[in-house]
Structures are given as structure tokens and as C-alpha cells.
């Protein structure tokens, strides 16, 4: 698939079929996630890939699901973690005014979402409530210094168009000229 097609087709899919996701697709998606930018090559991202009963355990661990219940049918859930400690030594060498552990992890998540499209699959990113961090860590043995920034449900989309009630149906995309400025504001 051409890159411009990937960008245009990328959307949040909120309902999935029960068709499994091939292991090679999952591995390609995750390999691409590791190719994202990393400030000072700190590489402060980590991911937990869940399938089958593991996904049910994840949903049991979160008190508030920041997504529609239909995402629970996705056969794969990837939890994305930011690891601040990986950056602290690099920050001591070069003062950076931005918490790149979140920026870099967000870029890795975008690579996951784009690779999902390239694989002919669908995905939705959703947040994890801070009150659920410890439960998620405890259930899956995640180190305490790994901050869950969100989850990506991945599968074969059951919808051909944007979901009913999804933000793109209720809000318009900002005009290019309102968001992009050349030379000066």
C-alpha cells in the first residue's frame, strides 16, 4: 500500500470481527513500533502484546474503559508504556525541555496504527485511567517505572465506514489554513 493511502485510510475502528490476526502481522506491527524516533536514542518505550484470555484479563483490570465495549472483541491488545528512567541519564547530558518519554511513545503508537492499516487490519487507541495503572502492572508483571499511556485494540474491522457516534461524524476536521502556518502565524 502506498504511504499516502495508509495516512488517508487510518481511522479508529471500534468494532471487530472474530477473525484472528496472523502472528506475522503482529510481529511486523511491533517491529515497526520500535523504529520510531527516540530522543537521544533513549528507547524508552515498552509494549505488552495480549491475546485471547490475556485480553479478557486486561479488561477485568481496568475500572473505566475509555472506549466502546465493542473493542473487547479485538483479538489483540497492545499496551504501550513510557519509561521515563531511560531518558533521565540522557537529560543529564543534554537538557531537553519536553518529556520525550511520552512524545516518543506516542510516535511509536502512531507507527503501530499506520502499520495496522498497511496490514489490512483495523485498530483503535484508547486511554487507561491512572487509577488502573497499578492493577494492570500487577496483573501482567509490568515494572513499576513503566507508565501505561494507552492501549491499542487490533483486529479485522467489522465496519466499512466511520462508527456511528464517532467524533469524525460529529466534528469537522480543522481547515489546513487554521493549523498550518508558513513563515509566521
Tab-separated table of C-alpha atoms in Angstrom:
chain	number	residue	atom	x	y	z
A	1	UNK	CA	0.000	0.000	0.000
A	2	UNK	CA	1.284	3.486	-0.796
A	3	UNK	CA	2.137	5.631	2.235
A	4	UNK	CA	-0.402	8.344	1.311
A	5	UNK	CA	-3.108	5.659	1.201
A	6	UNK	CA	-2.084	4.469	4.670
A	7	UNK	CA	-2.348	8.026	6.021
A	8	UNK	CA	-5.736	8.655	4.368
A	9	UNK	CA	-7.204	5.306	5.436
A	10	UNK	CA	-6.019	5.439	9.047
A	11	UNK	CA	-9.003	5.784	11.367
A	12	UNK	CA	-10.121	4.395	14.669
A	13	UNK	CA	-12.021	1.121	14.256
A	14	UNK	CA	-14.332	0.416	17.167
A	15	UNK	CA	-15.829	-2.942	16.221
A	16	UNK	CA	-14.005	-6.082	15.120
A	17	UNK	CA	-14.760	-9.465	13.599
A	18	UNK	CA	-13.678	-12.670	15.330
A	19	UNK	CA	-11.099	-13.417	12.613
A	20	UNK	CA	-7.659	-13.952	14.182
A	21	UNK	CA	-4.722	-11.678	13.409
A	22	UNK	CA	-1.778	-13.582	11.918
A	23	UNK	CA	1.272	-13.767	14.163
A	24	UNK	CA	3.488	-12.398	11.370
A	25	UNK	CA	1.269	-9.299	11.146
A	26	UNK	CA	1.562	-8.736	14.886
A	27	UNK	CA	5.339	-9.113	14.703
A	28	UNK	CA	5.598	-6.690	11.753
A	29	UNK	CA	3.425	-4.154	13.579
A	30	UNK	CA	5.575	-4.363	16.697
A	31	UNK	CA	8.879	-4.293	14.765
A	32	UNK	CA	7.738	-1.057	13.115
A	33	UNK	CA	6.806	0.412	16.508
A	34	UNK	CA	10.434	0.025	17.550
A	35	UNK	CA	11.566	2.054	14.518
A	36	UNK	CA	10.079	5.305	15.832
A	37	UNK	CA	12.125	8.348	16.771
A	38	UNK	CA	13.807	8.242	20.159
A	39	UNK	CA	15.272	11.369	21.770
A	40	UNK	CA	18.957	10.744	22.313
A	41	UNK	CA	18.279	7.153	21.233
A	42	UNK	CA	16.993	6.572	24.767
A	43	UNK	CA	14.457	3.981	23.542
A	44	UNK	CA	12.149	4.475	26.490
A	45	UNK	CA	9.153	2.621	25.161
A	46	UNK	CA	7.923	-0.844	26.006
A	47	UNK	CA	4.931	-2.819	24.792
A	48	UNK	CA	2.863	-5.702	26.100
A	49	UNK	CA	1.009	-7.718	23.445
A	50	UNK	CA	-2.055	-9.544	24.751
A	51	UNK	CA	-4.205	-12.179	23.027
A	52	UNK	CA	-7.067	-14.492	23.927
A	53	UNK	CA	-7.713	-14.798	27.649
A	54	UNK	CA	-4.993	-12.232	28.313
A	55	UNK	CA	-7.198	-9.574	26.715
A	56	UNK	CA	-10.073	-10.569	28.992
A	57	UNK	CA	-7.720	-10.172	31.960
A	58	UNK	CA	-6.772	-6.722	30.750
A	59	UNK	CA	-10.394	-5.617	30.515
A	60	UNK	CA	-11.004	-7.003	34.016
A	61	UNK	CA	-8.086	-4.860	35.246
A	62	UNK	CA	-9.472	-1.549	34.073
A	63	UNK	CA	-12.212	0.062	36.113
A	64	UNK	CA	-13.191	2.509	33.395
A	65	UNK	CA	-12.955	1.500	29.760
A	66	UNK	CA	-12.222	4.646	27.768
A	67	UNK	CA	-13.638	3.035	24.629
A	68	UNK	CA	-16.816	1.367	23.429
A	69	UNK	CA	-17.434	-2.146	24.759
A	70	UNK	CA	-17.206	-3.379	21.158
A	71	UNK	CA	-13.389	-3.039	21.278
A	72	UNK	CA	-13.328	-6.079	23.567
A	73	UNK	CA	-13.855	-8.302	20.529
A	74	UNK	CA	-10.448	-7.368	19.069
A	75	UNK	CA	-8.184	-10.436	19.185
A	76	UNK	CA	-5.064	-8.388	20.007
A	77	UNK	CA	-4.481	-5.611	22.535
A	78	UNK	CA	-1.147	-3.810	22.738
A	79	UNK	CA	-0.368	-1.823	25.875
A	80	UNK	CA	2.108	0.998	25.313
A	81	UNK	CA	4.381	2.083	28.154
A	82	UNK	CA	6.619	5.114	28.573
A	83	UNK	CA	9.798	4.522	30.573
A	84	UNK	CA	10.983	7.866	31.962
A	85	UNK	CA	14.060	6.360	33.614
A	86	UNK	CA	15.530	5.524	30.203
A	87	UNK	CA	15.674	9.262	29.478
A	88	UNK	CA	16.969	10.641	32.763
A	89	UNK	CA	20.639	9.903	32.076
A	90	UNK	CA	20.355	11.448	28.611
A	91	UNK	CA	18.601	14.506	30.085
A	92	UNK	CA	21.590	14.961	32.388
A	93	UNK	CA	23.840	15.187	29.310
A	94	UNK	CA	21.559	17.470	27.261
A	95	UNK	CA	18.787	19.465	28.879
A	96	UNK	CA	15.574	18.820	26.983
A	97	UNK	CA	12.509	20.896	27.944
A	98	UNK	CA	9.977	18.275	26.809
A	99	UNK	CA	9.133	14.908	28.427
A	100	UNK	CA	10.225	12.887	25.401
A	101	UNK	CA	9.324	9.577	27.071
A	102	UNK	CA	5.695	10.454	26.246
A	103	UNK	CA	6.424	12.011	22.854
A	104	UNK	CA	8.464	9.058	21.640
A	105	UNK	CA	5.951	6.513	22.920
A	106	UNK	CA	3.181	8.433	21.140
A	107	UNK	CA	5.175	8.299	17.904
A	108	UNK	CA	5.600	4.546	18.334
A	109	UNK	CA	1.832	4.218	18.821
A	110	UNK	CA	1.257	6.095	15.566
A	111	UNK	CA	3.602	3.680	13.780
A	112	UNK	CA	1.501	0.820	15.175
A	113	UNK	CA	-1.702	2.446	13.898
A	114	UNK	CA	-0.198	3.045	10.457
A	115	UNK	CA	1.242	-0.457	10.162
A	116	UNK	CA	-2.144	-1.893	11.130
A	117	UNK	CA	-3.649	-0.136	8.099
A	118	UNK	CA	-0.817	-1.380	5.880
A	119	UNK	CA	-1.586	-4.920	7.098
A	120	UNK	CA	-5.243	-4.537	6.060
A	121	UNK	CA	-6.403	-4.507	9.684
A	122	UNK	CA	-8.193	-2.042	11.946
A	123	UNK	CA	-7.267	-0.558	15.322
A	124	UNK	CA	-8.404	1.865	17.976
A	125	UNK	CA	-6.220	3.621	20.523
A	126	UNK	CA	-7.736	4.327	23.939
A	127	UNK	CA	-6.515	5.582	27.274
A	128	UNK	CA	-6.065	3.738	30.537
A	129	UNK	CA	-7.202	5.536	33.673
A	130	UNK	CA	-4.470	6.402	36.165
A	131	UNK	CA	-6.434	4.587	38.883
A	132	UNK	CA	-5.947	1.368	36.869
A	133	UNK	CA	-2.156	1.632	36.366
A	134	UNK	CA	-1.207	-0.421	39.436
A	135	UNK	CA	-3.763	-3.157	38.722
A	136	UNK	CA	-2.578	-3.503	35.121
A	137	UNK	CA	1.062	-3.612	36.244
A	138	UNK	CA	0.342	-6.189	38.957
A	139	UNK	CA	-1.728	-8.486	36.721
A	140	UNK	CA	0.886	-8.622	33.968
A	141	UNK	CA	4.142	-8.224	35.950
A	142	UNK	CA	4.985	-4.829	34.459
A	143	UNK	CA	7.792	-2.943	36.254
A	144	UNK	CA	6.640	-0.020	38.401
A	145	UNK	CA	8.652	2.514	36.382
A	146	UNK	CA	6.676	1.717	33.194
A	147	UNK	CA	3.774	4.177	32.794
A	148	UNK	CA	0.903	2.863	30.677
A	149	UNK	CA	-0.035	5.609	28.253
A	150	UNK	CA	-2.774	3.685	26.482
A	151	UNK	CA	-3.854	0.577	24.647
A	152	UNK	CA	-4.408	-0.313	21.016
A	153	UNK	CA	-7.053	-2.893	20.144
A	154	UNK	CA	-6.176	-4.571	16.822
A	155	UNK	CA	-8.192	-6.863	14.590
A	156	UNK	CA	-10.175	-7.131	11.402
A	157	UNK	CA	-12.602	-4.234	11.297
A	158	UNK	CA	-16.296	-5.112	11.247
A	159	UNK	CA	-17.183	-1.657	9.910
A	160	UNK	CA	-16.585	-0.290	6.434
A	161	UNK	CA	-17.106	3.338	7.450
A	162	UNK	CA	-16.631	5.580	10.471
A	163	UNK	CA	-18.532	4.266	13.515
A	164	UNK	CA	-21.839	5.817	14.450
A	165	UNK	CA	-21.258	8.366	17.207
A	166	UNK	CA	-17.516	8.635	16.452
A	167	UNK	CA	-16.025	12.119	16.635
A	168	UNK	CA	-15.474	12.441	12.845
A	169	UNK	CA	-19.245	12.138	12.432
A	170	UNK	CA	-19.913	14.953	14.904
A	171	UNK	CA	-16.916	17.243	14.354
A	172	UNK	CA	-15.250	18.559	11.231
A	173	UNK	CA	-11.511	18.365	10.635
A	174	UNK	CA	-9.871	21.770	11.154
A	175	UNK	CA	-9.108	23.556	7.912
A	176	UNK	CA	-5.486	23.247	6.803
A	177	UNK	CA	-5.034	27.020	6.991
A	178	UNK	CA	-6.133	27.105	10.647
A	179	UNK	CA	-3.495	24.596	11.696
A	180	UNK	CA	-0.546	25.084	9.363
A	181	UNK	CA	1.297	28.414	9.117
A	182	UNK	CA	4.219	29.181	6.813
A	183	UNK	CA	6.819	31.762	7.774
A	184	UNK	CA	4.818	33.331	10.575
A	185	UNK	CA	1.494	32.910	12.332
